[in-house]
Amino acid sequence: MTLPVMHSSIHKTKATAITLAALLMSGTIHAADRVTFQLDWLPGGDKAPVYVGLAQGFFEERDLDVHISQGRGSTDAITKLATGQADIGLSDITALMIAHAEGDVPVKGVYSVFSQPPHAFYVLKDSDIEQVSDVADKRIATSPFTSSNLFLPLLLEMNGVDEQSVNLIQSDPGTLSPMLLNGRTDVVISWITDQERYADNARSIGQSLRVIPWHEAGLEAYATTLIASERFLDERPDVAKRFVEAYEQAIEYTWANPEQAAVAVNDVVPEVEIDMAARTIEAIRSLVFNDFSAANGLGTFEPGRLASTWQWTANAQEMDPEVLDPESIVDRRFLPGSSR
């Protein structure tokens, strides 16, 4: 009684295997294209689109199997793409420009996420500092690790502030907010992406803050950018095109639905609080959706702004602007609506 059952089971197994093999050979069943996405820093509301793309199925709809890798800064992200550890990811475009100016880096910018830079001054609401020109003779606290420091001298010069008149204090990032609230500094330099965290700290002691974005004081430039390895772009151009299309869809969904976008981040990274992520998304809306992006389109690299971004960067780094053609660091073929 047992043997016929075993034979039947064996025949069914063989038949299933043959059927699956036939389907695979015919292309009816196939694996989704795997893509490794490299963050440039820790997860949070400002990184929401990639998590939204997963949660809303935008990647799956385009037959993409996306895996997210944690990051430790733009330079780290560029290195991981250049060495084949990731396919596509995020970086500040100024870091990409510097990397290209210093050597041959097989990484290109493919989509502009922030068309305005995130650098800002933070002051107490009752401070007499209302604009950049008011920081003359003030104490300014900053982290020694932030890229904002590179652009500070240029920003001050543009706004008529003698750099020697300010007292620049370098301190650990975690101490900056307490220093401002305790009166040990008049101004803090930080990114707009930190706005809600600073606001919470101020509210906890009955204070409120004023944020002065540097782009409102003349520092208009590209910032956070989707970057990709040239190997990925050359060997899997269709995959790259589908990824960028899905990512743009995720960007639009993120800022149309901040709460749901925040939930998408929290579902993958529970330590990211939903409320904080949602408020961060709202706080940085102007970095993504602004007059410039409305006029030129999301994701685009307008030649004039790309050139001025490099000019800012070269001046800040005391580099010869002629060492790099900024057009050489971007690849526009993968922008949604473009033809390859």
XYZ file of C-alpha atoms in Angstrom:
340
model
C 0.000 0.000 0.000
C 2.859 2.357 0.766
C 4.934 1.914 -2.387
C 2.376 3.230 -4.902
C 1.927 6.359 -2.795
C 5.674 6.934 -2.733
C 5.875 6.438 -6.467
C 2.989 8.835 -6.994
C 4.669 11.428 -4.793
C 7.939 11.028 -6.686
C 6.161 11.394 -10.033
C 4.388 14.543 -8.825
C 7.658 16.030 -7.565
C 9.367 15.317 -10.880
C 6.435 16.793 -12.765
C 6.514 19.941 -10.638
C 10.252 20.329 -11.126
C 9.887 19.906 -14.891
C 7.064 22.453 -14.976
C 9.056 25.005 -12.953
C 12.107 24.478 -15.141
C 10.011 25.018 -18.243
C 8.516 28.205 -16.814
C 11.921 29.537 -15.871
C 13.298 28.771 -19.316
C 10.328 30.470 -20.957
C 10.730 33.564 -18.780
C 7.275 33.223 -17.227
C 8.819 33.076 -13.737
C 11.835 35.223 -12.965
C 13.503 36.847 -10.008
C 13.076 40.567 -9.454
C 16.137 42.716 -10.126
C 18.044 43.205 -6.879
C 19.221 46.735 -6.079
C 21.326 47.712 -3.059
C 20.483 51.228 -1.890
C 23.102 53.092 0.145
C 21.981 55.662 2.719
C 24.307 58.579 3.424
C 23.388 58.730 7.102
C 21.040 57.290 9.700
C 17.377 56.606 8.822
C 14.854 59.359 9.517
C 12.131 61.442 7.941
C 14.574 62.939 5.441
C 15.299 59.425 4.149
C 11.614 58.451 3.884
C 11.234 58.009 0.088
C 13.171 54.736 -0.144
C 11.062 53.263 2.677
C 7.893 54.570 1.027
C 8.957 52.906 -2.213
C 9.068 49.594 -0.355
C 5.862 50.082 1.658
C 3.735 51.316 -1.240
C 5.049 48.732 -3.678
C 6.522 51.284 -6.088
C 9.695 49.208 -6.422
C 7.834 45.905 -6.576
C 5.585 47.241 -9.354
C 8.734 47.809 -11.395
C 10.099 44.362 -10.614
C 12.782 45.646 -8.231
C 14.011 43.921 -5.079
C 15.495 46.815 -3.078
C 17.735 46.342 -0.040
C 18.809 49.285 2.142
C 22.329 49.631 3.533
C 23.092 51.957 6.459
C 25.440 54.894 5.914
C 28.021 56.967 7.748
C 28.254 60.108 5.664
C 28.415 61.132 2.010
C 32.060 60.142 1.568
C 31.273 56.678 2.932
C 28.333 56.343 0.532
C 30.452 57.370 -2.461
C 33.167 54.888 -1.493
C 30.696 52.016 -1.183
C 29.243 52.731 -4.608
C 32.675 53.134 -6.168
C 33.830 49.794 -4.759
C 30.727 47.860 -5.814
C 29.226 47.402 -2.351
C 26.060 49.236 -3.430
C 24.357 50.236 -6.672
C 22.610 53.535 -5.984
C 22.184 55.769 -2.974
C 22.320 59.244 -1.456
C 25.091 61.808 -1.072
C 25.542 65.545 -0.788
C 26.432 66.622 -4.318
C 29.291 68.773 -2.990
C 30.981 65.640 -1.626
C 30.609 64.033 -5.056
C 32.105 67.102 -6.721
C 35.088 67.108 -4.375
C 35.641 63.383 -4.927
C 35.705 63.906 -8.709
C 37.980 66.929 -8.406
C 40.473 64.904 -6.374
C 40.475 61.772 -8.527
C 38.666 59.446 -10.912
C 35.524 58.252 -9.094
C 33.180 55.915 -11.013
C 30.035 57.434 -9.476
C 27.543 59.872 -11.036
C 24.647 61.989 -9.828
C 21.403 60.860 -11.450
C 18.620 62.748 -9.639
C 18.576 65.894 -7.496
C 16.585 65.365 -4.287
C 17.286 68.660 -2.458
C 17.404 71.568 -4.889
C 18.126 73.870 -1.939
C 20.872 73.281 0.649
C 19.871 72.325 4.230
C 22.347 74.589 6.093
C 20.815 76.987 8.629
C 21.338 79.170 11.690
C 19.273 78.437 14.802
C 18.583 81.216 17.323
C 16.145 81.735 20.179
C 12.843 83.288 19.143
C 13.427 86.393 21.302
C 16.948 86.913 19.884
C 17.783 90.133 18.056
C 19.249 87.975 15.262
C 16.700 87.906 12.450
C 18.927 87.455 9.403
C 22.447 86.384 8.523
C 23.815 89.916 8.607
C 22.860 90.132 12.298
C 25.411 87.505 13.431
C 28.300 89.982 13.432
C 29.990 90.066 16.867
C 27.978 87.013 17.999
C 28.997 83.607 19.347
C 28.313 80.825 16.809
C 28.493 77.167 17.857
C 28.992 74.422 15.293
C 29.990 70.795 15.013
C 33.508 70.224 13.670
C 32.094 67.531 11.377
C 29.423 69.440 9.442
C 29.936 70.470 5.823
C 28.202 73.751 6.693
C 31.524 74.994 8.077
C 32.982 75.006 4.573
C 30.400 77.495 3.350
C 30.209 79.729 6.425
C 32.997 82.164 5.395
C 31.430 82.626 1.957
C 27.971 83.143 3.449
C 29.272 85.742 5.890
C 31.155 87.600 3.155
C 28.094 87.606 0.907
C 26.032 89.147 3.710
C 28.578 91.763 4.719
C 29.756 90.127 7.941
C 33.437 90.257 8.860
C 34.423 86.664 9.613
C 36.836 87.889 12.291
C 33.969 89.527 14.170
C 32.258 86.239 15.043
C 33.372 83.935 17.811
C 33.171 80.446 16.289
C 32.899 77.686 18.893
C 33.307 74.052 17.845
C 31.524 71.513 19.999
C 30.133 67.992 19.919
C 26.863 67.811 17.897
C 24.930 66.629 20.946
C 25.857 69.747 22.923
C 24.769 72.351 20.372
C 21.090 72.540 21.293
C 21.773 72.735 25.079
C 24.382 75.449 24.450
C 21.821 77.581 22.641
C 19.107 77.014 25.237
C 21.475 77.679 28.142
C 22.776 80.916 26.651
C 26.316 79.673 26.086
C 26.060 80.620 22.426
C 23.955 83.079 20.445
C 23.704 80.995 17.292
C 23.949 77.328 16.355
C 24.771 75.990 12.897
C 22.797 72.895 11.942
C 20.753 71.454 9.117
C 17.051 72.096 8.564
C 16.613 68.333 8.870
C 17.286 68.793 12.623
C 14.596 71.451 13.046
C 12.002 69.354 14.857
C 14.502 67.824 17.271
C 15.755 71.287 18.210
C 12.169 72.536 18.510
C 11.275 69.735 20.915
C 14.284 70.524 23.091
C 13.265 74.186 23.212
C 9.631 73.434 24.029
C 10.678 71.237 26.922
C 11.915 74.347 28.758
C 9.274 76.758 27.493
C 11.383 78.258 24.721
C 10.927 78.534 20.968
C 13.391 78.954 18.117
C 13.862 80.836 14.887
C 15.466 79.058 11.926
C 17.356 81.115 9.332
C 17.968 78.996 6.197
C 21.134 79.913 4.372
C 19.494 79.530 0.982
C 17.351 82.554 1.876
C 20.567 84.534 2.346
C 22.089 83.765 -1.034
C 23.486 80.230 -0.717
C 21.355 78.597 -3.397
C 22.760 75.271 -4.550
C 22.016 71.602 -5.041
C 22.492 69.347 -2.032
C 21.261 65.785 -1.389
C 21.391 63.793 -4.607
C 20.725 60.267 -5.845
C 24.089 58.899 -6.946
C 24.853 55.633 -8.727
C 27.901 53.614 -9.654
C 28.882 53.822 -13.308
C 29.002 50.020 -13.422
C 25.339 49.882 -12.381
C 24.370 52.520 -14.931
C 26.337 50.915 -17.761
C 25.544 47.260 -17.078
C 21.918 47.603 -15.904
C 20.579 50.831 -17.389
C 16.981 49.613 -17.504
C 17.096 48.703 -13.803
C 18.521 52.134 -12.982
C 15.794 53.845 -15.007
C 13.047 51.896 -13.231
C 14.563 52.645 -9.834
C 14.708 56.408 -10.424
C 11.119 56.415 -11.691
C 9.964 54.581 -8.558
C 11.992 56.876 -6.326
C 10.412 59.990 -7.823
C 6.967 58.465 -7.285
C 7.975 57.819 -3.667
C 9.145 61.434 -3.257
C 5.780 62.744 -4.420
C 3.924 60.329 -2.123
C 6.154 61.206 0.853
C 5.333 64.901 0.834
C 1.678 64.336 -0.043
C 1.333 61.879 2.864
C 3.887 62.723 5.612
C 2.221 60.600 8.298
C 2.024 57.470 6.143
C 5.585 58.054 4.966
C 6.745 58.260 8.571
C 4.972 54.977 9.343
C 6.828 53.386 6.415
C 10.169 54.372 7.976
C 9.100 53.198 11.430
C 7.949 49.822 10.100
C 11.510 49.065 8.991
C 13.395 51.083 11.624
C 11.271 51.058 14.825
C 13.628 53.400 16.679
C 12.586 56.207 14.314
C 9.570 57.817 15.989
C 6.589 58.323 13.686
C 5.718 61.801 14.962
C 9.290 63.074 14.668
C 9.710 61.601 11.192
C 6.426 63.126 9.981
C 7.336 66.569 11.328
C 10.796 66.337 9.780
C 9.258 65.555 6.399
C 7.090 68.672 6.691
C 10.022 70.799 7.907
C 12.188 70.022 4.882
C 9.460 70.326 2.237
C 11.016 73.533 0.891
C 14.300 71.739 0.178
C 12.493 69.468 -2.296
C 9.476 71.498 -3.453
C 10.321 75.154 -4.043
C 10.211 77.823 -6.727
C 13.308 76.414 -8.377
C 11.988 72.833 -8.594
C 8.627 74.168 -9.792
C 10.339 76.025 -12.623
C 12.852 73.319 -13.585
C 11.197 70.065 -12.503
C 11.934 67.572 -9.763
C 15.252 65.771 -10.010
C 16.732 67.868 -12.790
C 20.249 69.278 -12.904
C 19.860 72.764 -14.326
C 23.262 73.693 -15.819
C 23.441 77.140 -14.224
C 22.726 75.946 -10.696
C 25.013 72.946 -11.161
C 27.824 75.310 -12.179
C 27.175 77.687 -9.280
C 27.082 74.748 -6.842
C 30.556 73.772 -8.004
C 31.729 77.396 -7.792
C 30.557 77.564 -4.171
C 32.247 74.255 -3.429
C 35.518 75.147 -5.143
C 35.701 78.481 -3.322
C 34.923 76.838 0.023
C 37.613 74.192 -0.564
C 40.068 76.727 -2.008
C 40.218 74.670 -5.200
C 40.799 75.916 -8.717
C 37.325 75.839 -10.355
C 38.980 74.771 -13.597
C 39.945 71.349 -12.206
C 36.376 70.090 -12.690
C 33.630 70.443 -15.249
C 30.503 69.992 -13.067
C 28.653 68.527 -16.028
C 31.009 65.532 -15.874
C 29.646 64.354 -12.514
C 25.997 63.909 -13.556
C 24.150 61.568 -15.898
C 20.731 62.873 -16.954
C 19.753 59.803 -18.997
C 17.880 58.249 -16.103
C 15.622 61.151 -15.173
C 11.914 60.268 -15.550
C 10.742 61.335 -18.993
C 14.224 61.379 -20.491
C 15.099 59.194 -23.460
C 18.292 57.161 -23.504
